[in-house]
Short mmCIF file of C-alpha atoms in Angstrom, two decimals:
data_model
loop_
_atom_site.label_atom_id
_atom_site.label_comp_id
_atom_site.label_asym_id
_atom_site.label_seq_id
_atom_site.Cartn_x
_atom_site.Cartn_y
_atom_site.Cartn_z
CA MET E 125 18.25 -94.95 -65.83
CA ALA E 126 18.34 -95.53 -62.08
CA ILE E 127 15.17 -94.77 -60.15
CA PRO E 128 15.39 -94.10 -56.40
CA LEU E 129 13.47 -96.58 -54.28
CA ALA E 130 10.69 -94.57 -52.70
CA ALA E 131 6.96 -94.86 -52.41
CA THR E 132 6.17 -91.26 -53.18
CA VAL E 133 8.02 -88.15 -54.23
CA VAL E 134 7.13 -84.50 -54.63
CA LEU E 135 6.33 -83.36 -58.16
CA ALA E 136 7.29 -79.73 -58.07
CA CYS E 137 6.21 -76.75 -60.12
CA LEU E 138 8.47 -74.31 -61.93
CA THR E 139 7.32 -71.41 -59.88
CA GLY E 140 9.71 -68.44 -59.70
CA CYS E 141 13.06 -67.73 -61.28
CA SER E 142 15.41 -65.73 -59.12
CA SER E 143 16.79 -62.70 -60.84
CA ALA E 144 18.46 -59.37 -60.65
CA ASP E 145 16.15 -56.41 -59.92
CA ARG E 146 15.12 -55.87 -63.53
CA VAL E 147 12.79 -57.39 -66.08
CA PRO E 148 14.47 -58.36 -69.34
CA GLY E 149 12.88 -56.70 -72.34
CA GLU E 150 10.52 -54.62 -70.20
CA HIS E 151 7.72 -55.08 -72.69
CA PRO E 152 4.34 -56.80 -72.30
CA LEU E 153 4.18 -60.53 -72.78
CA PRO E 154 1.26 -62.24 -74.50
CA THR E 155 -1.37 -63.95 -72.43
CA VAL E 156 -2.14 -66.76 -74.90
CA VAL E 157 -1.00 -67.19 -78.53
CA PRO E 158 -2.80 -68.57 -80.50
CA SER E 159 -4.63 -71.66 -79.18
CA ALA E 160 -4.92 -73.73 -76.04
CA ALA E 161 -2.21 -76.25 -75.18
CA PRO E 162 -3.09 -79.96 -75.09
CA SER E 163 -4.51 -81.17 -71.79
CA ALA E 164 -3.51 -84.46 -70.22
CA SER E 165 -3.02 -86.11 -66.87
CA SER E 166 0.34 -86.14 -65.13
CA SER E 167 2.47 -89.15 -64.37
CA ALA E 168 5.96 -87.65 -64.40
CA ALA E 169 8.30 -88.71 -61.60
CA PRO E 170 11.29 -86.77 -60.33
CA SER E 171 14.39 -88.05 -58.58
CA ALA E 172 17.03 -86.65 -56.29
CA SER E 173 19.23 -84.23 -58.19
CA SER E 174 20.51 -80.81 -57.20
CA SER E 175 21.34 -77.57 -58.90
CA ALA E 176 23.18 -74.50 -57.62
CA ALA E 177 21.37 -71.36 -56.53
CA PRO E 178 19.50 -69.34 -57.61
CA SER E 179 16.43 -71.52 -57.20
CA ALA E 180 13.79 -71.51 -59.93
CA PHE E 181 10.95 -72.19 -57.56
CA SER E 182 8.80 -70.82 -54.77
CA SER E 183 7.35 -72.85 -51.95
CA ALA E 184 4.24 -70.63 -52.01
CA VAL E 185 2.91 -72.63 -54.95
CA PRO E 186 1.17 -75.94 -54.17
CA ARG E 187 3.04 -79.14 -54.99
CA HIS E 188 1.55 -82.48 -56.08
CA ASP E 189 2.38 -85.91 -54.69
CA ALA E 190 3.30 -88.32 -57.48
CA ALA E 191 3.88 -92.09 -57.20
CA LEU E 192 7.03 -93.31 -58.90
CA PRO E 193 6.26 -95.20 -62.11
CA ASP E 194 7.12 -98.92 -62.30
CA ASP E 195 9.21 -98.30 -65.37
CA VAL E 196 10.82 -95.21 -66.90
CA PRO E 197 12.01 -95.96 -70.43
CA THR E 198 15.53 -94.95 -71.31
CA VAL E 199 15.55 -92.30 -74.05
CA ALA E 200 18.35 -90.37 -75.73
CA ALA E 201 18.77 -87.09 -73.89
CA PRO E 202 18.44 -83.81 -75.79
CA VAL E 203 21.77 -81.98 -75.73
CA ARG E 204 21.05 -78.84 -77.74
CA ILE E 205 18.12 -76.62 -78.57
CA THR E 206 18.03 -74.19 -81.49
CA VAL E 207 15.45 -71.53 -82.36
CA ASP E 208 17.08 -69.68 -85.22
CA ARG E 209 14.38 -67.01 -85.47
CA VAL E 210 15.33 -65.48 -82.07
CA GLY E 211 18.97 -66.54 -81.84
CA ILE E 212 18.58 -69.37 -79.34
CA ASP E 213 21.34 -71.94 -79.68
CA GLN E 214 22.26 -73.43 -76.31
CA PRO E 215 23.23 -76.67 -74.62
CA VAL E 216 20.74 -78.80 -72.71
CA ARG E 217 21.61 -81.07 -69.80
CA PRO E 218 19.50 -83.63 -67.92
CA GLU E 219 18.02 -82.52 -64.59
CA GLY E 220 15.89 -84.20 -61.95
CA VAL E 221 14.81 -82.46 -58.77
CA ASP E 222 16.76 -80.67 -56.06
CA ALA E 223 16.91 -81.38 -52.35
CA THR E 224 13.67 -79.51 -51.70
CA GLY E 225 11.73 -81.68 -54.17
CA GLU E 226 11.62 -79.11 -56.97
CA MET E 227 12.83 -79.47 -60.54
CA ALA E 228 16.48 -78.53 -60.69
CA LEU E 229 17.79 -76.11 -63.27
CA PRO E 230 21.30 -75.14 -64.37
CA SER E 231 22.22 -71.95 -62.53
CA ASP E 232 23.51 -70.43 -65.78
CA PRO E 233 20.61 -69.19 -67.95
CA ALA E 234 22.72 -70.01 -71.05
CA VAL E 235 22.24 -73.73 -70.25
CA ALA E 236 18.79 -75.32 -70.31
CA GLY E 237 17.61 -78.29 -68.30
CA TRP E 238 15.71 -81.30 -69.63
CA TYR E 239 13.38 -83.08 -67.18
CA ARG E 240 15.00 -86.51 -67.42
CA TYR E 241 12.12 -88.44 -65.84
CA GLY E 242 9.75 -87.33 -68.54
CA ALA E 243 9.62 -87.90 -72.31
CA GLY E 244 12.51 -87.32 -74.67
CA PRO E 245 12.49 -86.26 -78.34
CA ALA E 246 12.29 -89.90 -79.52
CA SER E 247 9.46 -90.84 -77.14
CA GLY E 248 6.18 -91.80 -78.74
CA THR E 249 4.04 -89.96 -76.19
CA GLY E 250 4.26 -87.21 -73.59
CA SER E 251 5.93 -83.86 -73.08
CA THR E 252 9.61 -83.26 -73.55
CA VAL E 253 10.05 -80.52 -70.94
CA ILE E 254 13.00 -78.15 -71.24
CA ALA E 255 13.34 -75.18 -68.88
CA ALA E 256 15.86 -72.44 -68.17
CA HIS E 257 16.18 -69.32 -66.04
CA VAL E 258 15.19 -66.19 -67.89
CA ASP E 259 18.08 -64.44 -66.17
CA ALA E 260 20.15 -64.76 -62.99
CA VAL E 261 22.38 -62.69 -60.78
CA GLY E 262 25.96 -62.96 -61.97
CA TYR E 263 24.98 -64.27 -65.42
CA GLY E 264 22.63 -61.72 -66.95
CA ILE E 265 19.77 -62.40 -69.38
CA GLY E 266 19.58 -65.89 -70.88
CA PRO E 267 18.53 -67.02 -74.39
CA PHE E 268 15.09 -68.19 -73.18
CA ALA E 269 14.17 -64.52 -72.57
CA HIS E 270 13.68 -64.34 -76.34
CA LEU E 271 10.92 -66.96 -76.38
CA VAL E 272 8.40 -64.18 -75.85
CA ASP E 273 9.08 -63.11 -79.42
CA VAL E 274 8.31 -66.40 -81.15
CA PRO E 275 5.07 -66.56 -83.13
CA ALA E 276 3.08 -69.70 -83.91
CA GLY E 277 4.79 -71.81 -86.55
CA THR E 278 8.35 -70.93 -85.43
CA PRO E 279 10.66 -73.91 -86.04
CA ILE E 280 12.55 -75.42 -83.10
CA THR E 281 15.27 -78.05 -83.39
CA LEU E 282 16.31 -80.48 -80.67
CA THR E 283 19.49 -82.52 -81.10
CA ASP E 284 19.85 -85.56 -78.86
CA ALA E 285 22.88 -87.45 -77.57
CA ALA E 286 22.65 -89.87 -80.49
CA GLY E 287 23.00 -87.04 -82.97
CA THR E 288 19.36 -87.23 -84.09
CA THR E 289 17.56 -83.98 -84.73
CA THR E 290 13.84 -83.54 -84.11
CA GLN E 291 12.00 -80.62 -85.63
CA TYR E 292 9.07 -78.87 -83.98
CA ALA E 293 6.75 -75.99 -84.78
CA VAL E 294 5.47 -73.65 -82.08
CA THR E 295 1.73 -73.98 -81.45
CA THR E 296 1.18 -71.81 -78.33
CA VAL E 297 2.97 -69.15 -76.34
CA SER E 298 1.30 -68.47 -72.99
CA LEU E 299 2.15 -66.22 -70.07
CA LEU E 300 0.55 -67.73 -66.99
CA ARG E 301 0.49 -66.65 -63.34
CA LYS E 302 2.58 -69.17 -61.40
CA THR E 303 -0.40 -70.20 -59.27
CA GLY E 304 -2.39 -71.03 -62.40
CA VAL E 305 0.11 -73.03 -64.49
CA PRO E 306 -1.34 -76.53 -65.40
CA TRP E 307 1.77 -78.45 -64.31
CA PRO E 308 0.22 -81.95 -64.56
CA SER E 309 -0.41 -81.27 -68.27
CA ILE E 310 3.06 -79.83 -68.80
CA PHE E 311 4.81 -82.84 -67.21
CA ASP E 312 2.48 -85.37 -68.84
CA ARG E 313 4.14 -88.61 -69.99
CA ASP E 314 1.14 -90.23 -71.68
CA GLY E 315 -0.51 -87.55 -73.82
CA PRO E 316 0.32 -86.32 -77.30
CA ARG E 317 3.98 -86.09 -78.22
CA ARG E 318 5.16 -82.51 -77.89
CA LEU E 319 7.85 -80.14 -76.66
CA VAL E 320 7.21 -77.75 -73.77
CA LEU E 321 9.64 -74.90 -73.02
CA VAL E 322 9.32 -73.08 -69.70
CA THR E 323 10.93 -69.96 -68.31
CA CYS E 324 9.89 -67.01 -66.14
CA GLY E 325 8.35 -63.72 -67.20
CA GLY E 326 5.81 -61.05 -66.47
CA ASP E 327 6.07 -58.74 -63.51
CA PHE E 328 9.02 -58.99 -61.20
CA ASP E 329 8.62 -58.90 -57.40
CA THR E 330 11.59 -56.93 -56.06
CA THR E 331 10.82 -58.10 -52.53
CA THR E 332 11.04 -61.84 -53.18
CA HIS E 333 13.27 -61.51 -56.27
CA HIS E 334 10.94 -63.79 -58.24
CA TYR E 335 8.89 -63.30 -61.40
CA LEU E 336 5.15 -63.71 -60.92
CA SER E 337 4.48 -65.65 -64.09
CA ASN E 338 5.81 -68.42 -66.28
CA LEU E 339 6.20 -68.25 -70.04
CA VAL E 340 5.15 -71.61 -71.49
CA VAL E 341 5.84 -72.45 -75.15
CA THR E 342 4.41 -75.61 -76.64
CA ALA E 343 5.44 -77.10 -79.99
CA THR E 344 4.50 -80.17 -81.97
CA PRO E 345 6.90 -82.40 -83.88
CA THR E 346 7.05 -82.01 -87.66
CA ASN E 347 9.28 -85.03 -88.40
#
């Protein structure tokens, strides 16, 4: 995997999915279910990659400078995520960061993005981060809108480019204000092996066309 030659880059936060002027589901989301997510320090490193509008981010949220690692191991990319309980079965494609220094996402909510400078399903440590828009103008509501309905213990399956499947079980579902999301922990490359799914949720600001919160689902491998 090629790494751009640069001393520092901006590690961005998933901060605000653009959307139509409606909130999918229109029902309350949980604050935390059922236990705290693992905490770890961040060492993820993005690269230059772009994605079409709408943007998933807001410059109002602080960003963190992150030094590029000396070595980013090559791992098989996840290509599909399945959560049978809520009908999620969608492709996943690798993403880096866009021209503004923020994690890029596929513009279509039916396609999820994997943070390719972080861990993958076969990695021994760190977070495999997969994110998607909850909805988007011109596309409608995406599959990740259903993550609000997953309870602890829900099975999740990731299939990678090598055809290997990794099974996970949901441990936490948290709705967090965008200014309070622990991004260093979410993008951690050295802590416990886990899957982190991120989308938008909560109240919708019709002025900025951004959601005010992120829905963060963590899951631990079972195989």
